[in-house]
């Protein structure tokens, strides 16, 4: 794990933990915990989208290289070489709608919810950044407050006939290296030594996540519109490397898998003026995120499948290089990562900052 010169996050982690466990009544903690539990479970029912979210976070951190692995058939590891966490990143991770991307048009996320999807798949998540560790741990017991009316948690649960839970999903726990399983520390040191951030997620079911990763490897064009990532290493039973290279002179993006080029895409970037009447309507709409409310220019990207010229054995041109229309089942809308919107049947892929729902699958209707 690469270390950069910045102050330790330890004081911020401990301060956040203190603030996020300071409740006047235990019922307040339970209500917030149940809300976060429902949010995490419902946010991404599709396991592929759960992986998308982690990749998007890496892309928004300006990562170029990402490593994805399942270790010991139980730990999902996603590591990247983007920016390490700072205090604002930590606050965004431990809050709701308090992310660092809300006003930044160069970042894909804006809802401040995405990382919470992790907790629908896991009850224990380690985070390593700048050689420091913290974790989110559902089994961790917070100190019982004397102000809550009973001497301990067990007595309160007996009297209330209710289990006490607290919102562990927003409570970072400072973690020493000695508290991290040795197998995790060894993997991060040996396999992710260039990484600035690593998420280590103890999976409730590794089979379904492994299947989702296999599906991603079979659909590499899904990463076509990422802003920064150019390499994804899948360190599973076999080592597979996905590469994305942008040839700016030709406006071509070339996608390779294990050094074999599998597709090329001609990319056209359009800048569209947003009329004042549209901006006024956006400003009044409470569903519209802040970063889109006052936008004056909207970017739209079109991607057309491109095939190289074909030469015969005598080096004669058989077929010119050409653009090909997409099949109907290939035509989907992107909001930097693919949605599930397929009904428009466009002949090219279209990517834009669409106003999408929380799980990033559909556009808000009527927008």
Short mmCIF file of C-alpha atoms in Angstrom, two decimals:
data_model
loop_
_atom_site.label_atom_id
_atom_site.label_comp_id
_atom_site.label_asym_id
_atom_site.label_seq_id
_atom_site.Cartn_x
_atom_site.Cartn_y
_atom_site.Cartn_z
CA UNK A 1 0.00 0.00 0.00
CA UNK A 2 1.46 3.32 -1.11
CA UNK A 3 1.72 6.02 1.56
CA UNK A 4 1.37 9.73 0.82
CA UNK A 5 2.23 12.68 3.05
CA UNK A 6 -1.00 13.66 4.76
CA UNK A 7 -2.20 13.82 8.34
CA UNK A 8 -3.58 10.75 10.08
CA UNK A 9 -7.31 10.06 9.90
CA UNK A 10 -7.30 8.58 13.40
CA UNK A 11 -8.63 11.72 15.18
CA UNK A 12 -11.39 12.13 12.59
CA UNK A 13 -12.38 8.47 12.81
CA UNK A 14 -12.63 8.58 16.59
CA UNK A 15 -14.54 11.89 16.47
CA UNK A 16 -17.06 10.52 13.96
CA UNK A 17 -17.56 7.38 16.00
CA UNK A 18 -18.22 9.47 19.10
CA UNK A 19 -20.74 11.71 17.32
CA UNK A 20 -22.52 8.87 15.54
CA UNK A 21 -23.08 6.89 18.74
CA UNK A 22 -24.19 9.80 20.93
CA UNK A 23 -27.95 9.26 21.26
CA UNK A 24 -30.22 10.63 23.96
CA UNK A 25 -32.44 7.55 23.80
CA UNK A 26 -31.64 4.01 22.59
CA UNK A 27 -34.78 4.05 20.42
CA UNK A 28 -33.17 6.78 18.29
CA UNK A 29 -30.21 4.52 17.53
CA UNK A 30 -32.52 1.61 16.68
CA UNK A 31 -34.69 3.67 14.33
CA UNK A 32 -31.69 4.98 12.40
CA UNK A 33 -30.12 1.53 12.31
CA UNK A 34 -33.29 -0.03 10.89
CA UNK A 35 -33.51 2.70 8.24
CA UNK A 36 -29.93 2.11 7.14
CA UNK A 37 -30.49 -1.64 7.13
CA UNK A 38 -33.50 -1.27 4.81
CA UNK A 39 -31.60 1.14 2.57
CA UNK A 40 -28.59 -1.17 2.26
CA UNK A 41 -30.69 -4.25 1.53
CA UNK A 42 -32.89 -2.55 -1.08
CA UNK A 43 -30.36 -0.33 -2.82
CA UNK A 44 -28.83 -2.93 -5.14
CA UNK A 45 -30.62 -6.24 -5.55
CA UNK A 46 -28.46 -6.88 -8.62
CA UNK A 47 -25.01 -8.10 -7.56
CA UNK A 48 -23.37 -6.69 -10.69
CA UNK A 49 -24.51 -3.19 -9.69
CA UNK A 50 -22.96 -3.68 -6.29
CA UNK A 51 -19.59 -4.17 -8.03
CA UNK A 52 -20.29 -1.20 -10.33
CA UNK A 53 -20.64 1.06 -7.30
CA UNK A 54 -17.19 0.15 -5.97
CA UNK A 55 -15.65 0.66 -9.41
CA UNK A 56 -17.38 4.03 -9.77
CA UNK A 57 -15.96 5.13 -6.42
CA UNK A 58 -12.49 4.24 -7.69
CA UNK A 59 -13.08 6.16 -10.93
CA UNK A 60 -14.29 9.22 -9.02
CA UNK A 61 -11.08 9.03 -6.96
CA UNK A 62 -9.17 9.42 -10.27
CA UNK A 63 -7.84 5.86 -10.17
CA UNK A 64 -6.19 4.35 -13.24
CA UNK A 65 -5.60 0.80 -11.97
CA UNK A 66 -8.13 -1.30 -10.05
CA UNK A 67 -7.66 -4.76 -8.53
CA UNK A 68 -10.68 -6.99 -7.84
CA UNK A 69 -10.27 -10.29 -6.01
CA UNK A 70 -12.09 -12.82 -3.86
CA UNK A 71 -9.73 -14.23 -1.25
CA UNK A 72 -10.22 -17.40 0.76
CA UNK A 73 -13.68 -17.68 -0.79
CA UNK A 74 -15.05 -15.04 1.61
CA UNK A 75 -13.28 -11.67 1.28
CA UNK A 76 -14.04 -9.40 -1.67
CA UNK A 77 -11.14 -7.00 -2.21
CA UNK A 78 -11.42 -3.89 -4.38
CA UNK A 79 -8.26 -1.77 -4.39
CA UNK A 80 -7.26 1.22 -6.51
CA UNK A 81 -4.43 3.70 -7.03
CA UNK A 82 -6.57 6.85 -6.90
CA UNK A 83 -6.53 9.51 -4.23
CA UNK A 84 -6.31 8.32 -0.61
CA UNK A 85 -9.09 9.26 1.77
CA UNK A 86 -9.09 12.68 3.36
CA UNK A 87 -11.33 13.92 6.16
CA UNK A 88 -14.13 14.96 3.78
CA UNK A 89 -14.07 11.57 2.07
CA UNK A 90 -14.39 9.90 5.46
CA UNK A 91 -17.35 12.11 6.38
CA UNK A 92 -19.03 11.27 3.07
CA UNK A 93 -18.51 7.55 3.61
CA UNK A 94 -20.01 7.75 7.10
CA UNK A 95 -23.02 9.89 6.25
CA UNK A 96 -26.07 9.95 4.00
CA UNK A 97 -26.24 12.55 1.23
CA UNK A 98 -23.01 14.04 2.56
CA UNK A 99 -20.65 12.84 -0.16
CA UNK A 100 -17.84 14.82 -1.75
CA UNK A 101 -19.37 14.50 -5.25
CA UNK A 102 -22.57 16.50 -4.85
CA UNK A 103 -21.37 19.58 -6.75
CA UNK A 104 -18.59 18.12 -8.89
CA UNK A 105 -19.66 17.43 -12.48
CA UNK A 106 -16.43 15.50 -13.08
CA UNK A 107 -17.57 12.83 -10.63
CA UNK A 108 -20.32 10.34 -11.39
CA UNK A 109 -21.88 9.90 -7.95
CA UNK A 110 -24.11 12.50 -6.35
CA UNK A 111 -26.58 10.80 -4.02
CA UNK A 112 -24.21 10.01 -1.16
CA UNK A 113 -25.72 6.53 -0.89
CA UNK A 114 -23.61 4.23 -3.02
CA UNK A 115 -21.21 2.79 -0.46
CA UNK A 116 -24.18 1.81 1.73
CA UNK A 117 -24.89 -0.96 -0.79
CA UNK A 118 -21.88 -2.80 0.65
CA UNK A 119 -23.76 -3.39 3.88
CA UNK A 120 -26.47 -5.32 2.08
CA UNK A 121 -23.81 -7.93 1.28
CA UNK A 122 -21.63 -7.83 4.38
CA UNK A 123 -21.62 -7.27 8.13
CA UNK A 124 -17.90 -6.49 8.31
CA UNK A 125 -15.94 -4.16 6.02
CA UNK A 126 -12.31 -3.11 6.42
CA UNK A 127 -10.97 0.02 4.73
CA UNK A 128 -7.27 0.61 4.18
CA UNK A 129 -6.08 4.04 3.07
CA UNK A 130 -2.68 5.66 3.32
CA UNK A 131 -1.48 2.65 5.37
CA UNK A 132 -4.18 3.21 8.01
CA UNK A 133 -7.09 0.94 8.83
CA UNK A 134 -10.65 1.37 10.00
CA UNK A 135 -13.68 -0.86 9.80
CA UNK A 136 -17.47 -1.04 9.92
CA UNK A 137 -18.45 -3.95 12.16
CA UNK A 138 -21.99 -5.03 13.05
CA UNK A 139 -20.71 -7.20 15.93
CA UNK A 140 -18.96 -4.32 17.70
CA UNK A 141 -20.70 -3.35 20.94
CA UNK A 142 -20.76 0.34 21.77
CA UNK A 143 -20.48 1.54 25.35
CA UNK A 144 -23.88 1.55 27.03
CA UNK A 145 -24.94 5.00 28.23
CA UNK A 146 -26.06 5.41 31.83
CA UNK A 147 -28.53 8.01 30.55
CA UNK A 148 -30.53 5.28 28.76
CA UNK A 149 -32.31 4.21 31.92
CA UNK A 150 -30.80 0.77 32.59
CA UNK A 151 -27.43 -0.46 33.78
CA UNK A 152 -26.65 -2.41 30.61
CA UNK A 153 -27.91 -3.47 27.17
CA UNK A 154 -29.22 -6.86 28.32
CA UNK A 155 -31.43 -5.29 30.97
CA UNK A 156 -32.83 -2.76 28.50
CA UNK A 157 -33.60 -5.50 25.95
CA UNK A 158 -35.34 -7.58 28.62
CA UNK A 159 -37.43 -4.64 29.82
CA UNK A 160 -38.24 -3.39 26.32
CA UNK A 161 -38.74 -6.79 24.68
CA UNK A 162 -36.67 -5.44 21.79
CA UNK A 163 -33.19 -6.07 20.46
CA UNK A 164 -30.85 -3.09 20.57
CA UNK A 165 -28.97 -2.32 17.38
CA UNK A 166 -27.07 0.80 16.47
CA UNK A 167 -26.24 2.27 13.02
CA UNK A 168 -22.90 0.53 12.61
CA UNK A 169 -22.97 1.31 8.88
CA UNK A 170 -22.01 4.95 9.58
CA UNK A 171 -19.70 4.34 12.53
CA UNK A 172 -16.04 3.92 11.57
CA UNK A 173 -13.94 1.99 14.09
CA UNK A 174 -10.24 2.83 14.24
CA UNK A 175 -8.41 -0.46 13.69
CA UNK A 176 -4.79 -1.28 14.40
CA UNK A 177 -2.84 -3.49 12.01
CA UNK A 178 -2.79 -6.22 14.66
CA UNK A 179 -6.62 -6.32 14.56
CA UNK A 180 -6.66 -7.00 10.81
CA UNK A 181 -6.46 -10.69 9.83
CA UNK A 182 -2.93 -11.54 8.74
CA UNK A 183 -4.11 -13.00 5.43
CA UNK A 184 -5.64 -9.63 4.50
CA UNK A 185 -2.56 -7.62 5.46
CA UNK A 186 -0.34 -9.99 3.48
CA UNK A 187 -2.50 -9.74 0.35
CA UNK A 188 -2.65 -5.94 0.48
CA UNK A 189 1.13 -5.72 0.97
CA UNK A 190 2.03 -8.14 -1.83
CA UNK A 191 -0.72 -7.66 -4.41
CA UNK A 192 -1.94 -4.08 -3.84
CA UNK A 193 1.31 -2.29 -3.05
CA UNK A 194 0.55 0.49 -5.56
CA UNK A 195 -2.95 1.06 -4.22
CA UNK A 196 -4.00 4.06 -2.17
CA UNK A 197 -7.37 2.67 -1.08
CA UNK A 198 -8.58 -0.88 -0.51
CA UNK A 199 -11.98 -2.16 0.57
CA UNK A 200 -12.03 -5.64 2.13
CA UNK A 201 -15.57 -6.96 2.42
CA UNK A 202 -16.44 -10.14 4.32
CA UNK A 203 -19.16 -11.52 2.07
CA UNK A 204 -22.38 -13.12 3.24
CA UNK A 205 -22.37 -15.13 0.00
CA UNK A 206 -19.23 -15.32 -2.12
CA UNK A 207 -20.82 -17.45 -4.88
CA UNK A 208 -23.22 -14.75 -6.04
CA UNK A 209 -20.49 -12.09 -6.07
CA UNK A 210 -18.12 -14.41 -7.94
CA UNK A 211 -20.85 -14.95 -10.53
CA UNK A 212 -21.34 -11.17 -10.83
CA UNK A 213 -17.61 -10.66 -11.43
CA UNK A 214 -17.63 -13.37 -14.12
CA UNK A 215 -20.52 -11.55 -15.78
CA UNK A 216 -18.55 -8.29 -15.76
CA UNK A 217 -15.60 -9.98 -17.45
CA UNK A 218 -17.93 -11.17 -20.21
CA UNK A 219 -19.26 -7.62 -20.81
CA UNK A 220 -16.17 -5.39 -20.81
CA UNK A 221 -17.87 -2.64 -22.84
CA UNK A 222 -19.73 -1.73 -19.64
CA UNK A 223 -16.60 0.19 -18.58
CA UNK A 224 -16.46 2.20 -21.80
CA UNK A 225 -17.44 5.58 -20.31
CA UNK A 226 -15.37 5.55 -17.14
CA UNK A 227 -13.46 8.81 -16.91
CA UNK A 228 -10.16 7.63 -15.46
CA UNK A 229 -9.80 3.86 -15.07
CA UNK A 230 -7.69 2.26 -17.80
CA UNK A 231 -6.91 -1.14 -16.26
CA UNK A 232 -8.88 -3.61 -14.14
CA UNK A 233 -7.11 -6.71 -12.84
CA UNK A 234 -9.36 -9.62 -11.88
CA UNK A 235 -7.28 -11.72 -9.49
CA UNK A 236 -9.51 -14.76 -9.17
CA UNK A 237 -8.68 -18.41 -9.95
CA UNK A 238 -6.94 -16.99 -13.00
CA UNK A 239 -5.40 -13.56 -13.51
CA UNK A 240 -7.36 -11.60 -16.12
CA UNK A 241 -6.57 -8.04 -17.17
CA UNK A 242 -9.03 -5.67 -18.83
CA UNK A 243 -7.45 -2.65 -20.54
CA UNK A 244 -9.11 0.48 -21.92
CA UNK A 245 -7.01 2.67 -24.21
CA UNK A 246 -8.24 5.94 -25.70
CA UNK A 247 -6.69 7.02 -29.01
CA UNK A 248 -7.44 10.75 -28.96
CA UNK A 249 -6.26 11.30 -32.55
CA UNK A 250 -8.84 8.86 -33.90
CA UNK A 251 -11.43 9.33 -31.13
CA UNK A 252 -11.31 5.56 -30.63
CA UNK A 253 -11.52 3.63 -27.38
CA UNK A 254 -10.01 0.18 -27.59
CA UNK A 255 -10.96 -2.50 -25.08
CA UNK A 256 -8.62 -5.44 -24.61
CA UNK A 257 -8.89 -8.55 -22.47
CA UNK A 258 -5.64 -10.31 -21.63
CA UNK A 259 -3.89 -8.26 -24.35
CA UNK A 260 -6.36 -9.33 -27.04
CA UNK A 261 -8.42 -6.48 -28.47
CA UNK A 262 -12.08 -7.42 -28.31
CA UNK A 263 -13.84 -4.21 -29.39
CA UNK A 264 -13.29 -0.66 -30.63
CA UNK A 265 -15.63 2.27 -30.22
CA UNK A 266 -15.74 5.59 -32.03
CA UNK A 267 -16.55 8.22 -29.40
CA UNK A 268 -18.29 11.50 -30.21
CA UNK A 269 -18.57 14.12 -27.46
CA UNK A 270 -21.37 16.67 -27.75
CA UNK A 271 -21.87 19.82 -25.69
CA UNK A 272 -25.46 21.00 -25.58
CA UNK A 273 -26.65 24.34 -24.26
CA UNK A 274 -29.31 23.95 -21.57
CA UNK A 275 -32.11 26.50 -22.19
CA UNK A 276 -32.90 28.88 -19.36
CA UNK A 277 -36.47 27.56 -19.11
CA UNK A 278 -35.11 24.06 -18.51
CA UNK A 279 -32.69 25.35 -15.87
CA UNK A 280 -35.55 27.11 -14.08
CA UNK A 281 -37.56 23.88 -14.01
CA UNK A 282 -34.55 21.94 -12.75
CA UNK A 283 -33.95 24.46 -9.97
CA UNK A 284 -37.52 23.97 -8.71
CA UNK A 285 -37.44 20.17 -8.79
CA UNK A 286 -36.51 18.63 -5.45
CA UNK A 287 -35.50 15.35 -7.10
CA UNK A 288 -32.74 17.02 -9.10
CA UNK A 289 -29.31 16.85 -7.43
CA UNK A 290 -27.56 20.11 -6.70
CA UNK A 291 -24.84 19.58 -9.29
CA UNK A 292 -27.42 19.38 -12.11
CA UNK A 293 -29.77 22.17 -11.03
CA UNK A 294 -27.87 25.09 -12.54
CA UNK A 295 -25.97 23.33 -15.30
CA UNK A 296 -25.58 25.49 -18.42
CA UNK A 297 -23.93 22.96 -20.71
CA UNK A 298 -24.82 19.26 -20.82
CA UNK A 299 -22.36 16.71 -22.14
CA UNK A 300 -23.56 13.73 -24.16
CA UNK A 301 -21.30 10.97 -25.46
CA UNK A 302 -22.14 8.71 -28.39
CA UNK A 303 -20.22 5.46 -28.92
CA UNK A 304 -20.45 3.56 -32.20
CA UNK A 305 -18.95 0.09 -32.66
CA UNK A 306 -15.99 0.25 -35.05
CA UNK A 307 -14.37 -2.54 -37.07
CA UNK A 308 -10.93 -2.30 -38.68
CA UNK A 309 -10.44 -2.71 -42.44
CA UNK A 310 -10.07 -6.35 -43.52
CA UNK A 311 -7.22 -7.39 -45.82
CA UNK A 312 -6.92 -10.71 -47.65
CA UNK A 313 -3.81 -12.90 -47.77
CA UNK A 314 -2.49 -10.82 -50.69
CA UNK A 315 -2.87 -7.61 -48.70
CA UNK A 316 -5.82 -6.42 -50.78
CA UNK A 317 -8.56 -4.47 -49.08
CA UNK A 318 -11.61 -6.68 -48.69
CA UNK A 319 -13.68 -4.49 -46.41
CA UNK A 320 -13.27 -0.85 -45.40
CA UNK A 321 -13.15 0.08 -41.77
CA UNK A 322 -16.72 0.72 -40.76
CA UNK A 323 -19.13 1.63 -38.01
CA UNK A 324 -21.72 -1.00 -37.17
CA UNK A 325 -25.23 -0.57 -35.85
CA UNK A 326 -25.82 -2.17 -32.46
CA UNK A 327 -28.16 -5.10 -32.13
CA UNK A 328 -31.33 -4.25 -30.22
CA UNK A 329 -30.22 -6.28 -27.20
CA UNK A 330 -26.96 -4.29 -27.05
CA UNK A 331 -28.61 -0.86 -26.98
CA UNK A 332 -28.68 0.54 -23.45
CA UNK A 333 -28.33 3.97 -21.89
CA UNK A 334 -25.31 4.78 -19.75
CA UNK A 335 -24.90 7.19 -16.89
CA UNK A 336 -21.13 6.56 -16.99
CA UNK A 337 -21.96 2.99 -16.01
CA UNK A 338 -24.80 1.07 -17.66
CA UNK A 339 -28.40 1.48 -16.56
CA UNK A 340 -31.09 -1.11 -17.28
CA UNK A 341 -32.83 1.15 -19.80
CA UNK A 342 -33.12 -0.75 -23.08
CA UNK A 343 -36.41 0.37 -24.61
CA UNK A 344 -35.06 3.10 -26.92
CA UNK A 345 -33.13 0.79 -29.30
CA UNK A 346 -30.60 3.42 -30.38
CA UNK A 347 -28.03 2.22 -32.94
CA UNK A 348 -25.21 3.57 -30.73
CA UNK A 349 -24.49 3.68 -27.01
CA UNK A 350 -25.49 6.96 -25.34
CA UNK A 351 -23.94 8.26 -22.14
CA UNK A 352 -24.94 11.38 -20.17
CA UNK A 353 -25.58 12.67 -16.66
CA UNK A 354 -29.12 11.33 -16.65
CA UNK A 355 -31.30 11.90 -13.61
CA UNK A 356 -31.49 8.32 -12.37
CA UNK A 357 -32.96 6.59 -9.35
CA UNK A 358 -31.02 5.52 -6.26
CA UNK A 359 -29.93 2.14 -7.61
CA UNK A 360 -28.82 3.74 -10.89
CA UNK A 361 -30.98 1.41 -12.98
CA UNK A 362 -33.75 3.67 -14.31
CA UNK A 363 -34.33 7.32 -15.24
CA UNK A 364 -36.78 9.21 -13.04
CA UNK A 365 -40.04 9.12 -14.98
CA UNK A 366 -41.31 12.36 -16.43
CA UNK A 367 -37.82 13.96 -16.34
#
